[in-house]
PDB file of C-alpha atoms in Angstrom:
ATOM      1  CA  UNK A   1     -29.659  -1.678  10.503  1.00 88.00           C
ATOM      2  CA  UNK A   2     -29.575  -2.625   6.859  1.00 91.00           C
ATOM      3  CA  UNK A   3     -28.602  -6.426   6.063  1.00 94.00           C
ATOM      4  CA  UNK A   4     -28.235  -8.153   3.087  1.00 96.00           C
ATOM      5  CA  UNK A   5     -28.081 -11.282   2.070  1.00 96.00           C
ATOM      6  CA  UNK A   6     -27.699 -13.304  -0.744  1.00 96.00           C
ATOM      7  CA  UNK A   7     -28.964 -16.583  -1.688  1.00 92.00           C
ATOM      8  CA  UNK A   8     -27.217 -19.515  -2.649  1.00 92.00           C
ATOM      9  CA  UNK A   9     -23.791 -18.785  -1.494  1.00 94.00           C
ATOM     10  CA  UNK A  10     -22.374 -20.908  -4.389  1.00 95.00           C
ATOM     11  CA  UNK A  11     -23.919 -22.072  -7.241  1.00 95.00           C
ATOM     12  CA  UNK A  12     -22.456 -24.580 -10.330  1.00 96.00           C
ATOM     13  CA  UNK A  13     -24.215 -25.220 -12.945  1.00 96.00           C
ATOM     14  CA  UNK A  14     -23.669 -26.453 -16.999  1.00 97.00           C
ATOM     15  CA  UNK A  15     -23.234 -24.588 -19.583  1.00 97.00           C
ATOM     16  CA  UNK A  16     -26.837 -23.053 -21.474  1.00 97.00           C
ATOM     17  CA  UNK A  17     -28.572 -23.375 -18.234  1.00 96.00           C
ATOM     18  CA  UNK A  18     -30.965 -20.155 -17.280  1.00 97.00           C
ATOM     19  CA  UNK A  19     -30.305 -18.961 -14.005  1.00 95.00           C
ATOM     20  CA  UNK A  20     -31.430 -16.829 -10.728  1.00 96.00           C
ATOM     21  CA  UNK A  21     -29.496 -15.429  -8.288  1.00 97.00           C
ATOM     22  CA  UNK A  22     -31.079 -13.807  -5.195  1.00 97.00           C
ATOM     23  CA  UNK A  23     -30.562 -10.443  -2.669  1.00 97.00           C
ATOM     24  CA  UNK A  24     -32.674  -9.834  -0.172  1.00 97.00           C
ATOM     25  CA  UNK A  25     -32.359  -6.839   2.392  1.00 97.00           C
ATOM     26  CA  UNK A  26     -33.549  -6.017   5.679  1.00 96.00           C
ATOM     27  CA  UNK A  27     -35.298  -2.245   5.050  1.00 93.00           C
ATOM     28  CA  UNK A  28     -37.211  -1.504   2.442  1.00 90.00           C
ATOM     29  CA  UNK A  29     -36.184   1.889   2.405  1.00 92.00           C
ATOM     30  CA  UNK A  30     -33.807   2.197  -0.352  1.00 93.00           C
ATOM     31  CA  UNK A  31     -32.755   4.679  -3.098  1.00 92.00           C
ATOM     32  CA  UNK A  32     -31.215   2.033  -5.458  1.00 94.00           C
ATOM     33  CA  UNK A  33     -29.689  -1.132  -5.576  1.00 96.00           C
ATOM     34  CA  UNK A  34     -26.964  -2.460  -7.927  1.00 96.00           C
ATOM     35  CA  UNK A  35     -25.095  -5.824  -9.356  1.00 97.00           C
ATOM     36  CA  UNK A  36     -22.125  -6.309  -9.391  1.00 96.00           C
ATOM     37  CA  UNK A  37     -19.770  -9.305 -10.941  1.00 96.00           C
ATOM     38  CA  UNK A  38     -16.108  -9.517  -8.654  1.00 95.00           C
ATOM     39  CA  UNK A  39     -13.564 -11.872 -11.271  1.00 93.00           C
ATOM     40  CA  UNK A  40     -10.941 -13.507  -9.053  1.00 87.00           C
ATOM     41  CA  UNK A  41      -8.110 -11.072  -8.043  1.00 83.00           C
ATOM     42  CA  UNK A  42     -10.051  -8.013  -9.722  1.00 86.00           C
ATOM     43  CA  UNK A  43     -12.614  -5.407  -9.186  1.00 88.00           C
ATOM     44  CA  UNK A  44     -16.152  -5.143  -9.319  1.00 93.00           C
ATOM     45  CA  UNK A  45     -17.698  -4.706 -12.710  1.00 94.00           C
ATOM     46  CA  UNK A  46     -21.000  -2.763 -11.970  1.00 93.00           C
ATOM     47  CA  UNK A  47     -23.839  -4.664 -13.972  1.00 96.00           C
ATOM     48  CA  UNK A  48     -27.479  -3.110 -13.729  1.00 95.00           C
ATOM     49  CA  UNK A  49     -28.677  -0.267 -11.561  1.00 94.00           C
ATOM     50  CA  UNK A  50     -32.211  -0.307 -10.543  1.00 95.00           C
ATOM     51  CA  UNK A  51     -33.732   2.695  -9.315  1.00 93.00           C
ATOM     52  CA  UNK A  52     -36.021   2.482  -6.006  1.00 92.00           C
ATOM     53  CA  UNK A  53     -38.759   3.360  -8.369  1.00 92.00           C
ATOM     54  CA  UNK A  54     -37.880   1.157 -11.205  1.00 93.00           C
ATOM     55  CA  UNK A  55     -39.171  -2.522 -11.237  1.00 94.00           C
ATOM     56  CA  UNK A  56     -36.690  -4.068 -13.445  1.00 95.00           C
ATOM     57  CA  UNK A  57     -33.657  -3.464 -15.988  1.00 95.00           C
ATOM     58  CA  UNK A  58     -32.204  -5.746 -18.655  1.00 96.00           C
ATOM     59  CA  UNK A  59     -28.778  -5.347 -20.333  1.00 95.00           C
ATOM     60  CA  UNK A  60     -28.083  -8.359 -22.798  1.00 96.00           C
ATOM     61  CA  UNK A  61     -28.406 -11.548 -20.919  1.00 97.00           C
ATOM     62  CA  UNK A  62     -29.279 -10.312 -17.741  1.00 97.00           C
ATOM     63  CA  UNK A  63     -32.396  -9.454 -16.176  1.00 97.00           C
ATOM     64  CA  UNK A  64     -32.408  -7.642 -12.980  1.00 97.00           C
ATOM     65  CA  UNK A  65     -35.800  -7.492 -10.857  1.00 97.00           C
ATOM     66  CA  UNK A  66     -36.305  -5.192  -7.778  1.00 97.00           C
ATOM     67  CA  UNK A  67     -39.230  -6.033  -5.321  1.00 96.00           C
ATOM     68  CA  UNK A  68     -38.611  -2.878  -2.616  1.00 93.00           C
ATOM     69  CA  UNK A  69     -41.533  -3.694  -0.532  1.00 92.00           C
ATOM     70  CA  UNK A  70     -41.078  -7.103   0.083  1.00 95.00           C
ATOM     71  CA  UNK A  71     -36.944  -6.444   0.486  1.00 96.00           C
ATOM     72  CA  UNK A  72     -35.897  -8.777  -2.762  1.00 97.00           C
ATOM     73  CA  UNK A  73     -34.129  -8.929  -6.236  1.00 97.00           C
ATOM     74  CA  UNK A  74     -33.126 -11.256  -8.753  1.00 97.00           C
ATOM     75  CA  UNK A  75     -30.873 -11.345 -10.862  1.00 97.00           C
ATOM     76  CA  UNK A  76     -31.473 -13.214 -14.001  1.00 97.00           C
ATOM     77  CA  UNK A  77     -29.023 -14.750 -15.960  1.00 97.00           C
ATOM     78  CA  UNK A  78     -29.958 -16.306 -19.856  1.00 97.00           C
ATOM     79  CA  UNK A  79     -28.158 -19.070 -21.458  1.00 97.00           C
ATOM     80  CA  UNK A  80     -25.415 -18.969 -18.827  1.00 97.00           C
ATOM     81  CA  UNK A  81     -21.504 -19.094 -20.416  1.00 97.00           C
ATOM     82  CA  UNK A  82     -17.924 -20.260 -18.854  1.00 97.00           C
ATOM     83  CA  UNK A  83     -17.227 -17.023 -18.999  1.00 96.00           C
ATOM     84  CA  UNK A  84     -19.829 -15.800 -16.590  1.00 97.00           C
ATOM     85  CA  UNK A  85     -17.842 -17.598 -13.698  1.00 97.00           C
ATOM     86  CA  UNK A  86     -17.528 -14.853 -11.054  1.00 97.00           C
ATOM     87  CA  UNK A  87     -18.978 -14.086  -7.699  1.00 96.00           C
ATOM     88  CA  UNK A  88     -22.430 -11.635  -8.326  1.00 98.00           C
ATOM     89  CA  UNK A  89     -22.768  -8.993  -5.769  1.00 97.00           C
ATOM     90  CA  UNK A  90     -26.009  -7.249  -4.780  1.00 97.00           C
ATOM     91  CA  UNK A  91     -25.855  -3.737  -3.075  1.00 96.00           C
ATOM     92  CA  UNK A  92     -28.256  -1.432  -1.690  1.00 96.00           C
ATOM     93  CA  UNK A  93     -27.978   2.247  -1.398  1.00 93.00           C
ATOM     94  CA  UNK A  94     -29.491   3.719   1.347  1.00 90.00           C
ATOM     95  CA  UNK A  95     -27.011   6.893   2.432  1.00 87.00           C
ATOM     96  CA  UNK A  96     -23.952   4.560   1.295  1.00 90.00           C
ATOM     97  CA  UNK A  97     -23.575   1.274  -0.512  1.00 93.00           C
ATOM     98  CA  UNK A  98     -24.322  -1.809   1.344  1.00 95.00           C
ATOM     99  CA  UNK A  99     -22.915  -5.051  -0.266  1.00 96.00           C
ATOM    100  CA  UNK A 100     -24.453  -8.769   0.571  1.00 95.00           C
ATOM    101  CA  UNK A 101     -22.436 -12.123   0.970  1.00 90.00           C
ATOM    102  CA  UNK A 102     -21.872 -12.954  -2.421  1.00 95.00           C
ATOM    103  CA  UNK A 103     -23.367 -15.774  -5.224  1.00 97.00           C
ATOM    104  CA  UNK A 104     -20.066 -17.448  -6.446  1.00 96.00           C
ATOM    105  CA  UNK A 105     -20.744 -18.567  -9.726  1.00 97.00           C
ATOM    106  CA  UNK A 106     -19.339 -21.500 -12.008  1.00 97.00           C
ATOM    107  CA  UNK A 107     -20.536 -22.250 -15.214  1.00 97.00           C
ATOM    108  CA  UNK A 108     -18.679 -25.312 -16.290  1.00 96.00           C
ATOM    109  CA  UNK A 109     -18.827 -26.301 -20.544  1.00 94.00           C
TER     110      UNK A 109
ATOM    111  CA  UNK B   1      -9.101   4.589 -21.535  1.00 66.00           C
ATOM    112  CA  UNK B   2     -11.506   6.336 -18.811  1.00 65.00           C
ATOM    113  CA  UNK B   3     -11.724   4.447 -15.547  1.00 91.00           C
ATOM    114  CA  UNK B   4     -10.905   4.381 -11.886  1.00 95.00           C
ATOM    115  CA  UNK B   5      -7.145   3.480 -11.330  1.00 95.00           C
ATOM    116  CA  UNK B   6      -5.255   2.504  -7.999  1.00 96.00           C
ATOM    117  CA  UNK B   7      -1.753   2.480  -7.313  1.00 95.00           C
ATOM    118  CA  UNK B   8      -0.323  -0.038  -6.414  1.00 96.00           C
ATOM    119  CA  UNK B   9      -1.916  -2.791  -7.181  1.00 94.00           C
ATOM    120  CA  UNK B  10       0.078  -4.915  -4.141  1.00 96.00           C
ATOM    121  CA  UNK B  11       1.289  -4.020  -1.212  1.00 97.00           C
ATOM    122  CA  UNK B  12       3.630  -6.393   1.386  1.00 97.00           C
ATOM    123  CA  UNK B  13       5.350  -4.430   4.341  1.00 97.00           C
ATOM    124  CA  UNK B  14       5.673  -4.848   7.533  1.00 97.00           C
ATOM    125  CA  UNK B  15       4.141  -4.132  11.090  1.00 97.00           C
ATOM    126  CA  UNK B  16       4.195  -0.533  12.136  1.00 97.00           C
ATOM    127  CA  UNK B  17       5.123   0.807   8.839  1.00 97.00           C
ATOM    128  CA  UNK B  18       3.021   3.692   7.153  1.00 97.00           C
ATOM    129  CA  UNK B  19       2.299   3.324   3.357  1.00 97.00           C
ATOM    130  CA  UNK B  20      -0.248   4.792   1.123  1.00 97.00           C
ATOM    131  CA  UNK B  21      -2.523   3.959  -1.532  1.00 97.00           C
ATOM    132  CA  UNK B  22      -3.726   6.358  -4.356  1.00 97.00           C
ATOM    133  CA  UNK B  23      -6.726   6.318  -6.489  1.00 97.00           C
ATOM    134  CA  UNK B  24      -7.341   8.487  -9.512  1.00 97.00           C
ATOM    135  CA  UNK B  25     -10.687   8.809 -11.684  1.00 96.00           C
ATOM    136  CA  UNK B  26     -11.121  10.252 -14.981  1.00 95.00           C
ATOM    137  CA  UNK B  27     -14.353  10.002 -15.309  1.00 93.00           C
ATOM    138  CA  UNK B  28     -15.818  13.259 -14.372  1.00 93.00           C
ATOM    139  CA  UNK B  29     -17.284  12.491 -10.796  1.00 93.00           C
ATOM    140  CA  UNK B  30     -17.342  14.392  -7.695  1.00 92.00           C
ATOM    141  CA  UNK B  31     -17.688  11.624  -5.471  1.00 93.00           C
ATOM    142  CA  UNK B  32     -14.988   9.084  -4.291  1.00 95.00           C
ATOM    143  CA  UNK B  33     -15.198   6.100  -1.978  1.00 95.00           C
ATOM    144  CA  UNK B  34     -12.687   3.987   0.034  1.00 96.00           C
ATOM    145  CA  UNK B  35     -14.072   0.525   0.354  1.00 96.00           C
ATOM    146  CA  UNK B  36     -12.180  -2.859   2.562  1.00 96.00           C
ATOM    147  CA  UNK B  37     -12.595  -6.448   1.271  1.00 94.00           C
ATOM    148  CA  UNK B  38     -11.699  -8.690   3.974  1.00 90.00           C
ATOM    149  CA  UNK B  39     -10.246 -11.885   4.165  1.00 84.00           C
ATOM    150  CA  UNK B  40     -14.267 -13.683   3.737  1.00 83.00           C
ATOM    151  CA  UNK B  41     -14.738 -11.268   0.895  1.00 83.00           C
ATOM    152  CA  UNK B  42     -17.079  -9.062   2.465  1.00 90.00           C
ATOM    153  CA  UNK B  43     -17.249  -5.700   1.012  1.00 93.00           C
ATOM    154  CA  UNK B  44     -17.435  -2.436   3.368  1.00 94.00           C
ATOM    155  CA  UNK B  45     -17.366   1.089   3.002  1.00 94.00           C
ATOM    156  CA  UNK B  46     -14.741   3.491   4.972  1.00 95.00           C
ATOM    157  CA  UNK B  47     -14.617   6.655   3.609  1.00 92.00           C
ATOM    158  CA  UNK B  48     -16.774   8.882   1.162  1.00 92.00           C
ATOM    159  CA  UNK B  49     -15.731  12.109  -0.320  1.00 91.00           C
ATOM    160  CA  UNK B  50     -17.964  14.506  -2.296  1.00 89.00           C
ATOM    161  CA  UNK B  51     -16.384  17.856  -4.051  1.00 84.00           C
ATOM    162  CA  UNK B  52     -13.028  17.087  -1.850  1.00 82.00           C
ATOM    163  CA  UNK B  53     -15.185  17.067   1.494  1.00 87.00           C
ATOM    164  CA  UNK B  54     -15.694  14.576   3.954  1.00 88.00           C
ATOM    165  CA  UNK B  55     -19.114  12.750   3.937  1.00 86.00           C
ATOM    166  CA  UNK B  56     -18.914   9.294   5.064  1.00 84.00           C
ATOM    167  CA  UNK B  57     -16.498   8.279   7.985  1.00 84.00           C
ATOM    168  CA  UNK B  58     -17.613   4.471   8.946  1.00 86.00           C
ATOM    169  CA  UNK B  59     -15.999   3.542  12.246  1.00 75.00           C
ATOM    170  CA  UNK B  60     -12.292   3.103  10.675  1.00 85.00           C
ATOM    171  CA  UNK B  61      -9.465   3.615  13.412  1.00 89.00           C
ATOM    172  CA  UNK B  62      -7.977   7.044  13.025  1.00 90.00           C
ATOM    173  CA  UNK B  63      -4.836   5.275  11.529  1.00 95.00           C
ATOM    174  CA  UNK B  64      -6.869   5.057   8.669  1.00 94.00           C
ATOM    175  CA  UNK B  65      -6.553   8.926   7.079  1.00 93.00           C
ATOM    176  CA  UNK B  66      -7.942   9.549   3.159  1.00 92.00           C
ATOM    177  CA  UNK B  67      -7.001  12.900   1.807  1.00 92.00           C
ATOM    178  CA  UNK B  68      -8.632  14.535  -1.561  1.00 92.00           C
ATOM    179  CA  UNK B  69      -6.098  17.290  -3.192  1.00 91.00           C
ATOM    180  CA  UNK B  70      -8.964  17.663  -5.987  1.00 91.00           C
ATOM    181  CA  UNK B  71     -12.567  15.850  -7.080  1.00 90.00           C
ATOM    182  CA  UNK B  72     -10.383  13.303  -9.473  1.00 94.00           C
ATOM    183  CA  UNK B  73      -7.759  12.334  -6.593  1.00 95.00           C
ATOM    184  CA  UNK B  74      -8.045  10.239  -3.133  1.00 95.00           C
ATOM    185  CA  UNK B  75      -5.903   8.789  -1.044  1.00 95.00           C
ATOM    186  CA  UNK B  76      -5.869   6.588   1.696  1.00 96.00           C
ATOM    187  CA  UNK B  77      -2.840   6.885   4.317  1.00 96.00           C
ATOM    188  CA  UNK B  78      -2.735   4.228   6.993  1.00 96.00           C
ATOM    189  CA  UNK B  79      -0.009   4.221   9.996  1.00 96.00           C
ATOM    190  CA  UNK B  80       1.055   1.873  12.091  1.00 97.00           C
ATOM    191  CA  UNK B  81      -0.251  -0.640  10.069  1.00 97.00           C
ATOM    192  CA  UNK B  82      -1.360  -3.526  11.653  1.00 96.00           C
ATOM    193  CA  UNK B  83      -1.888  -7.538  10.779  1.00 96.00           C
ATOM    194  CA  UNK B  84      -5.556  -7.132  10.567  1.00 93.00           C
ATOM    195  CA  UNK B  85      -4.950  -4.347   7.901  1.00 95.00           C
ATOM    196  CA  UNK B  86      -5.066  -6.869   5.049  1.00 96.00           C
ATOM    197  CA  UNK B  87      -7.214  -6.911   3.417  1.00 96.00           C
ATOM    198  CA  UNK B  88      -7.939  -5.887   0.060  1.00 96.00           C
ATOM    199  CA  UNK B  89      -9.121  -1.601  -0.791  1.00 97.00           C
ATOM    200  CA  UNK B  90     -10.943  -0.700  -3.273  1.00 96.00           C
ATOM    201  CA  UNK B  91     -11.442   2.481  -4.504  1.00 96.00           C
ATOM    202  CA  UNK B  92     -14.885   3.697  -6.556  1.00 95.00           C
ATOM    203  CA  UNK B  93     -16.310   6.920  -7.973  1.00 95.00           C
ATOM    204  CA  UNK B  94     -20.058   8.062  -8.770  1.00 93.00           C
ATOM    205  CA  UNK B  95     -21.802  11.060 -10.115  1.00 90.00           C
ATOM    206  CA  UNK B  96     -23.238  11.845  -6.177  1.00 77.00           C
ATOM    207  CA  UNK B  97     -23.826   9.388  -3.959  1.00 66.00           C
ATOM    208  CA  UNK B  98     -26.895   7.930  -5.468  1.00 73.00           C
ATOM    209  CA  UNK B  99     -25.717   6.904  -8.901  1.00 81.00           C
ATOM    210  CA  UNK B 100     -24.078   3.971 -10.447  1.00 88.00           C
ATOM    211  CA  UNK B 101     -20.545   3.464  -8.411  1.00 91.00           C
ATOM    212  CA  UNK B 102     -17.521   2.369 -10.776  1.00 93.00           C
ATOM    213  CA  UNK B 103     -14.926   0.620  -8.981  1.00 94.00           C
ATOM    214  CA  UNK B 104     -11.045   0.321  -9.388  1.00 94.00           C
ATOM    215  CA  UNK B 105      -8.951  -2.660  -9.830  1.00 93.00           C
ATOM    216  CA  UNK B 106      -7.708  -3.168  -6.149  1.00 95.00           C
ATOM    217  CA  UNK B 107      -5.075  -2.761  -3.822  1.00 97.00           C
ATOM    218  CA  UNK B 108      -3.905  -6.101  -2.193  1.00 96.00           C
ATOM    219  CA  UNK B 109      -2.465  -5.151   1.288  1.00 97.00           C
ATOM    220  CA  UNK B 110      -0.833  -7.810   2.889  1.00 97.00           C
ATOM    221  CA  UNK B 111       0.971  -6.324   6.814  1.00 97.00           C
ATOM    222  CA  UNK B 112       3.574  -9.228   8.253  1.00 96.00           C
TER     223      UNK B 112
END
């Protein structure tokens, strides 16, 4: 059975500071896995997509790293902001989307 | 504005009631999800729909029926709702099942 987990559970830090959040996932068989940011009270905003076969993808600030064989990604956040305060979400697709715990996120000025 | 839309957005009735909860995509996709959020804020799918046809059915009480009248539309009809029915639902869409999943804003469903 597919787990995932996600590592720290909360996480402060000030403002400018580069950061890494972490997934890791019991079976290495996967087609995908995405990141997601959840703001308070609203949806999930999907972030990267990394393909099974892909071993990372960047959009702006963020770096996204995929490791299938030993069951890990990182998510890599430059020159954190306030306004990247949010709970990151890691999920795997294997024949549906399977979320971890969550990385709640402050970024205080 | 093209995105995945849920109505409504809250949801407060009581014990035993049925109510319903519709989610709409314009975004071209053939595949539709119903996802639960519960109360620790873990995410879980329930239901998967591809081209109006059932594909994923998680182990959701039958209470729990989604219905797709076309590939843009599904909705999520739960009876006899019960206390440990709220929870927030989230709806999402994706190209198939292995592509990037865009999610709605989120129906808070509150049973008392």
């Amino acid at each position: 059975k597919q787990e995932v987990t996600q590592i720290p559970a909360a996480l402060s830090v000030p403002e400018g500071e580069n950061l890494v959040l972490n997934c890791s996932f019991t079976d290495s068989a996967i087609y995908n896995l995405q990141w997601f940011r959840q703001d308070p009270g609203k949806g999930l905003t999907s972030l990267l997509l990394i393909q099974s076969s892909q071993r990372e993808q960047t959009s702006g600030r963020l770096n996204a790293s995929l490791d299938k064989s030993s069951g890990r990604s990182t998510l890599y956040i430059a020159a954190s902001q306030p306004g990247d305060s949010a709970t990151y979400l890691c999920a795997v697709y294997t024949d549906k989307l399977i979320f971890g715990t969550g990385t709640r996120l402050q970024v205080f000025p | 504005d093209t995105a995945v839309s849920q109505t409504p957005k809250y949801l407060v009735t009581q014990m035993g009631n049925d109510k319903s909860i519709k989610c709409e995509q314009n975004l071209g996709h053939d595949t539709m999800y119903w996802y639960k959020q519960d109360s620790k804020k873990f995410l879980k799918i329930m239901f998967s729909y591809n081209n109006k046809e059932l594909i994923i059915n998680e182990t959701v009480p039958n209470r729990f029926s989604p219905k797709s009248p076309d590939k843009a539309h599904l909705n999520l009809h739960i009876n006899s709702l019960e206390l440990g029915d709220s929870a927030v639902y989230f709806c999402a869409s994706s190209k198939q099942g292995r592509n990037e999943q865009y999610f709605g804003p989120g129906t808070r469903l509150t049973v008392t």
